[in-house]
Coordinates of C-alpha atoms in Angstrom, one line a residue:
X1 CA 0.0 0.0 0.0
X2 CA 2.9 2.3 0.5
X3 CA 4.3 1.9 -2.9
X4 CA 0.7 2.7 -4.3
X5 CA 1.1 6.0 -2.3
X6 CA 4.3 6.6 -3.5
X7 CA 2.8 6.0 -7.0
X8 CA 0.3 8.5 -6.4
X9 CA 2.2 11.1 -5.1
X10 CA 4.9 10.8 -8.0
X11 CA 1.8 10.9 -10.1
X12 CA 0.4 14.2 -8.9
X13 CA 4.0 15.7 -9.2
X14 CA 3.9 14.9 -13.1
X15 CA 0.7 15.7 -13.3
X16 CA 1.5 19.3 -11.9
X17 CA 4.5 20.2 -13.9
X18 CA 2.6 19.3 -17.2
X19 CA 0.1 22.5 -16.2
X20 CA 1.1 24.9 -18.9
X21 CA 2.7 28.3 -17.9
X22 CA 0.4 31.3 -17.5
X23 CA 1.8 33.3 -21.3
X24 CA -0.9 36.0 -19.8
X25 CA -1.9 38.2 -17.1
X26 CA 0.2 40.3 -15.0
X27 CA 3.6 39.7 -13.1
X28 CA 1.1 39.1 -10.0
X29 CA -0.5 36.0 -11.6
X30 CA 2.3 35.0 -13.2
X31 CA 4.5 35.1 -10.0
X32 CA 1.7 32.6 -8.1
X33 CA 1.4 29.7 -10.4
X34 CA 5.1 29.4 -11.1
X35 CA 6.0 29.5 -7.9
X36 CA 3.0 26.9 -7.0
X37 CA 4.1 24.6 -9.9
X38 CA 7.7 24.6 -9.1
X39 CA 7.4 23.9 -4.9
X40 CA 4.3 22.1 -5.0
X41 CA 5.6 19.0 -6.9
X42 CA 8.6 18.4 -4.6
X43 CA 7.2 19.1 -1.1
X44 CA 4.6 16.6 -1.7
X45 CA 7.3 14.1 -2.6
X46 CA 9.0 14.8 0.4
X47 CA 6.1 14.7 2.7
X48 CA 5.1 11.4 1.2
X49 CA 9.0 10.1 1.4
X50 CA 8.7 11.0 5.1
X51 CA 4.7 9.5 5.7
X52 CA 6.3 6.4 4.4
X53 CA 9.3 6.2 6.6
X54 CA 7.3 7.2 9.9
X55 CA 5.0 4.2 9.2
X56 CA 8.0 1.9 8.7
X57 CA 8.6 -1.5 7.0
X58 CA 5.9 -3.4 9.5
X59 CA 2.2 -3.4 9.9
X60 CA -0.7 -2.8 6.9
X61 CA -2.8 -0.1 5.6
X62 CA -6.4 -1.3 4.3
X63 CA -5.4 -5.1 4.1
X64 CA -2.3 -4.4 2.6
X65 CA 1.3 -5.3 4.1
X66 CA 4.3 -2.6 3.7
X67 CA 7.3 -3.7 2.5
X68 CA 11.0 -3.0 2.7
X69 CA 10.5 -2.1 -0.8
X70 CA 8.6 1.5 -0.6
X71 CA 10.7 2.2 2.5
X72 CA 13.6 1.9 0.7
X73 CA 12.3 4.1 -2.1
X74 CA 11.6 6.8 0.6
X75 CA 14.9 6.7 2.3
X76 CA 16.7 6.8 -0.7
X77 CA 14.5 9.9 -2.1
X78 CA 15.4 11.8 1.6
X79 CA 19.2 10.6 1.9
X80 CA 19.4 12.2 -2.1
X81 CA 17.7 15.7 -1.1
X82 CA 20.3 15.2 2.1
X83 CA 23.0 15.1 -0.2
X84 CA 21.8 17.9 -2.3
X85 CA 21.3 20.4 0.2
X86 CA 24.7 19.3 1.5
X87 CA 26.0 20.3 -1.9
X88 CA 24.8 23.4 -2.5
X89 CA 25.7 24.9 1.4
X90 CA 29.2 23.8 0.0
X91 CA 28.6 26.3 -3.0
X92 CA 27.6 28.9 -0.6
X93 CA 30.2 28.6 2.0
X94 CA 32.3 28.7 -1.1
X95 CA 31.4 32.1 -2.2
X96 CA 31.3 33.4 0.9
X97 CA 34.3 32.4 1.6
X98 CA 35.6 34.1 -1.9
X99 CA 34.0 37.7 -0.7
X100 CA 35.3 37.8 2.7
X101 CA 39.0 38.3 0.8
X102 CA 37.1 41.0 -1.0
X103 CA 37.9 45.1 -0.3
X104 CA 35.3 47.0 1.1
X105 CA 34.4 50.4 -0.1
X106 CA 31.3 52.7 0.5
X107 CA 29.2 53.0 -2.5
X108 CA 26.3 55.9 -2.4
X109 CA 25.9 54.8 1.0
X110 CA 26.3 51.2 1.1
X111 CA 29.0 48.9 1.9
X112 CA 30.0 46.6 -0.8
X113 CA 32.7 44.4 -2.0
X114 CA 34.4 45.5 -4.6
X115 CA 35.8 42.9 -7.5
X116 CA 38.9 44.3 -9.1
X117 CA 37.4 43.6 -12.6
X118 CA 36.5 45.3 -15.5
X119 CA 33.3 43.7 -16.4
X120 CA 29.9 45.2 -15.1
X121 CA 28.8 43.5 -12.4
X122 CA 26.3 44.0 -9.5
X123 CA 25.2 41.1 -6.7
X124 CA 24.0 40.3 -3.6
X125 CA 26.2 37.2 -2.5
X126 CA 25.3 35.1 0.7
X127 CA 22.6 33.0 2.0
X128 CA 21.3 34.4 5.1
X129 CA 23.2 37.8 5.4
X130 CA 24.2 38.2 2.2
X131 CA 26.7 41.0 0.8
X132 CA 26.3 43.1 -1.8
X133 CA 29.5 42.9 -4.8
X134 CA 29.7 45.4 -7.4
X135 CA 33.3 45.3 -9.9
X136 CA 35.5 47.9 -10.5
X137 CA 34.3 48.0 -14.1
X138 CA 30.7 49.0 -13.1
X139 CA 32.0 51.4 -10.3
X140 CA 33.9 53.4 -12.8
X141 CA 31.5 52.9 -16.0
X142 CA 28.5 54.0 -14.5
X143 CA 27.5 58.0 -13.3
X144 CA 26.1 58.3 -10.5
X145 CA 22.3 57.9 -11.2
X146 CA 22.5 55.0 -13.1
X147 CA 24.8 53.5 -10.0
X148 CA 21.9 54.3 -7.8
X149 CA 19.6 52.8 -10.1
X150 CA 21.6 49.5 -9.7
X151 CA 22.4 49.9 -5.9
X152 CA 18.4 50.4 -5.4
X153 CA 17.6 46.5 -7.8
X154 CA 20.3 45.1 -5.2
X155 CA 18.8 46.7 -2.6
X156 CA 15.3 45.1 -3.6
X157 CA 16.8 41.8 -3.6
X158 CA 17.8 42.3 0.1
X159 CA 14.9 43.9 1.2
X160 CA 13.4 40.4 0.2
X161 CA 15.3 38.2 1.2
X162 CA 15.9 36.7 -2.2
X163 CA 19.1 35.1 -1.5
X164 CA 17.4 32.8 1.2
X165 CA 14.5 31.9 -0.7
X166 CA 16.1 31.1 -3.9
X167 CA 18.7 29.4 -1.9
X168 CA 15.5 27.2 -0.9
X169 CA 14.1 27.4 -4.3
X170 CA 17.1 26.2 -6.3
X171 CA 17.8 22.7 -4.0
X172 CA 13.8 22.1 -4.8
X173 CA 14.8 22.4 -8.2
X174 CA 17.7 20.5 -8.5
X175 CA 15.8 17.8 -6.0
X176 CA 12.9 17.3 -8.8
X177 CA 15.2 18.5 -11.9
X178 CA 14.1 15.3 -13.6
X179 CA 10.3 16.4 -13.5
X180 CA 8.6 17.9 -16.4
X181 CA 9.3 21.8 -17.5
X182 CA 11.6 22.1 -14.3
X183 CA 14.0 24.7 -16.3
X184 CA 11.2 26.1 -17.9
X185 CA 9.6 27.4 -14.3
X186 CA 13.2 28.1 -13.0
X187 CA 13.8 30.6 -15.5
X188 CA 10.4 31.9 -16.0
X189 CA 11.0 32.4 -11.8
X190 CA 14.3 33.9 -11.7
X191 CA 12.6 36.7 -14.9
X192 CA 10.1 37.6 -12.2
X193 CA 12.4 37.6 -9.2
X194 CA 14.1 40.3 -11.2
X195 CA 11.1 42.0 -12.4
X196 CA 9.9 42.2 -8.9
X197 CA 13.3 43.5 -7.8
X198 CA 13.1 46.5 -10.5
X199 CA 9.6 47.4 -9.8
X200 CA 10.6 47.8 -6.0
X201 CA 13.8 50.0 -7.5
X202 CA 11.0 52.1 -9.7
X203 CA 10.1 53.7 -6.0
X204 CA 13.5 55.2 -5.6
X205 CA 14.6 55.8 -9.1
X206 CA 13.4 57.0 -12.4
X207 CA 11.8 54.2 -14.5
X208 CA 14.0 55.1 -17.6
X209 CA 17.3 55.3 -15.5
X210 CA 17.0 52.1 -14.4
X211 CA 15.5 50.6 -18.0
X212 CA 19.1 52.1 -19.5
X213 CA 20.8 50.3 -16.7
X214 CA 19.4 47.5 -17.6
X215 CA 20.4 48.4 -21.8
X216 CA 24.6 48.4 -20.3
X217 CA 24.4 45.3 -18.5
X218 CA 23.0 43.1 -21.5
X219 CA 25.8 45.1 -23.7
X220 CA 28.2 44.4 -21.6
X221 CA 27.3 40.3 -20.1
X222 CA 29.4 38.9 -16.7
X223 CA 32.0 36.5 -17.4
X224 CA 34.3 35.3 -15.6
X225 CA 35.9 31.9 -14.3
X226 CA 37.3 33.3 -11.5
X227 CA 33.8 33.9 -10.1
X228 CA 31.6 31.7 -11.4
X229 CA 29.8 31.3 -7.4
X230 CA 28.8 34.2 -7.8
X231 CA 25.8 33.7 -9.7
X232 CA 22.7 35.5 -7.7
X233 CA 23.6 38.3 -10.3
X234 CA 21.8 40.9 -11.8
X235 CA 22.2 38.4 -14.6
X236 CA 20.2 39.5 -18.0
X237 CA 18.8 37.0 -20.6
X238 CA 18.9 39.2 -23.6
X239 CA 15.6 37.6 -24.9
X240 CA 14.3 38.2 -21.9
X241 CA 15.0 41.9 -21.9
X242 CA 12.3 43.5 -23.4
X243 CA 10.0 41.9 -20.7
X244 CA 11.4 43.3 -18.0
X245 CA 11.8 46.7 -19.4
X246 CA 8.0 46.5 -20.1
X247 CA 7.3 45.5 -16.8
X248 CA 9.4 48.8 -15.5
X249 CA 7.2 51.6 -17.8
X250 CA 4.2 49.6 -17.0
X251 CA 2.1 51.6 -15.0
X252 CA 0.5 48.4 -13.2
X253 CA 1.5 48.7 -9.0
X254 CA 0.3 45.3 -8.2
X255 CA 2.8 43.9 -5.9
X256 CA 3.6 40.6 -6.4
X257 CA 2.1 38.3 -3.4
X258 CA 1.7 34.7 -2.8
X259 CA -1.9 35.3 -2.2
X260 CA -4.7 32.0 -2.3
X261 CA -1.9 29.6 -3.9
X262 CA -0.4 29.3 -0.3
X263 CA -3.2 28.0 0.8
X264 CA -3.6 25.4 -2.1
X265 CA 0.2 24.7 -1.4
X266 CA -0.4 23.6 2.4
X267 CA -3.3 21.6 1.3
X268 CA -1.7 19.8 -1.3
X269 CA 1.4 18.9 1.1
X270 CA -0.8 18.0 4.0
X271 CA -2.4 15.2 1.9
X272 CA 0.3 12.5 2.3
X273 CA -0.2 12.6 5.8
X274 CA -3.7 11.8 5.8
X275 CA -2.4 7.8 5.2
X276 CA -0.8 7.8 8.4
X277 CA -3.3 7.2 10.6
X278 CA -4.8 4.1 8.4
X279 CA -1.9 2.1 9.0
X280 CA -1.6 -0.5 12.1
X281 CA 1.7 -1.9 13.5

């Protein structure tokens, strides 16, 4: 009986992921069902993974024995997100480790790392109290306004907590990379993650000084080996471009919320545990 729930729950995860992407609506719409499709999908494999392994390998659930079998499959499913998580705090430790030999300086205010680089280049870096990393190149390229424009998207990303929550987001991802349209909602995610972050900026900046901002970093792309932790970047997708700059001259002031697909979310993870108490030792 375990193994049908396992079945079931791997079933509703596919099922999920092959919900086509809203193409329509605003960033607020958007924002909810991406999110939704990309966290729902996993967390209900994991809450079923764990149902399973709190029931054990003894006792039946409505006539039916469990088995070594499904426990197996749900220990190996948590010992693999282990592993994962385990990997990517390694990444992060990583890069923090690289920006704490970084120079400080004060830029307009704040207090960044500087990379002695000439590429353009603007990030917060960290998990939890993450740092924000401009380059020489972008210190000394930019005037002052269109630096401020920059410093305020950063700023955004701080304000927040992006860093965290993508952190979060990104070992969900790579946990269920082998579902359906996983990429797809990853990127479409990471466009409104910046799209949010620009439309906060839009409060302390003129629209258009931040839209030419955005024109020099896709001229100008990061690269470099040296740095390639550092990726939470004010990164730019140049077919992506136009979207965002749309989304900064759009007059629309909707902010973008989780709103009533939280709610859906806690259902939908709750369910596995509903099993539980139909199983006897």
């Amino acid at each position: 009986m375990h193994f049908i729930i396992i079945l079931l729950a791997l079933s509703c995860a596919v099922g999920l992921r092959l919900i086509p992407l809203p193409k329509s609506g605003n960033w607020h719409q958007r924002w909810q069902k991406s999110l939704f499709l990309l966290v729902c999908p996993p967390l209900v494999l994991i809450m079923t993974a764990l149902a399973v392994l709190s029931m054990g390998t003894s006792g039946e659930m409505l006539g039916l024995e469990a088995s070594w079998f499904s426990y197996s499959l749900a220990l190996g499913f948590v010992t693999w997100g282990i592993l994962i998580a385990v990997q990517l705090i390694a990444q992060l430790w990583q890069s923090q480790c690289q920006i704490e030999r970084l120079s400080q300086q004060m830029v307009l205010g704040k207090t960044a790392r500087i990379l002695e680089d000439d590429f353009p280049y603007s990030a917060q870096v960290g998990f939890w109290k993450p740092e924000l990393v401009v380059s020489r190149g972008l210190l000394e390229s930019l005037d002052e306004i269109h630096l401020e424009a920059v410093i305020a998207h950063e700023q955004a990303h701080l304000n927040y907590r992006d860093t965290f929550w993508f952190g979060v987001l990104s070992w969900l991802k790579t946990l269920t990379v082998w579902l359906p349209h996983t990429e797809e909602l990853w990127q479409e995610l990471l466009l409104l993650r910046e799209i949010r972050a620009d439309r906060y900026a839009t409060q302390e900046v003129d629209p258009l000084i931040l839209a030419e901002s955005l024109l020099y970093f896709a001229k100008a792309p990061f690269y470099s080996s040296n740095y390639s932790n550092f990726s939470f970047s004010c990164s730019i997708l140049s077919s992506r471009l136009a979207e965002r700059i749309d989304a900064i001259l759009a007059e629309d002031s909707e902010p973008l919320t989780l709103g009533w697909w939280m709610w859906m979310l806690l259902f939908c993870i709750c369910l596995p545990w509903i099993t539980v108490p139909f199983h006897y030792s």
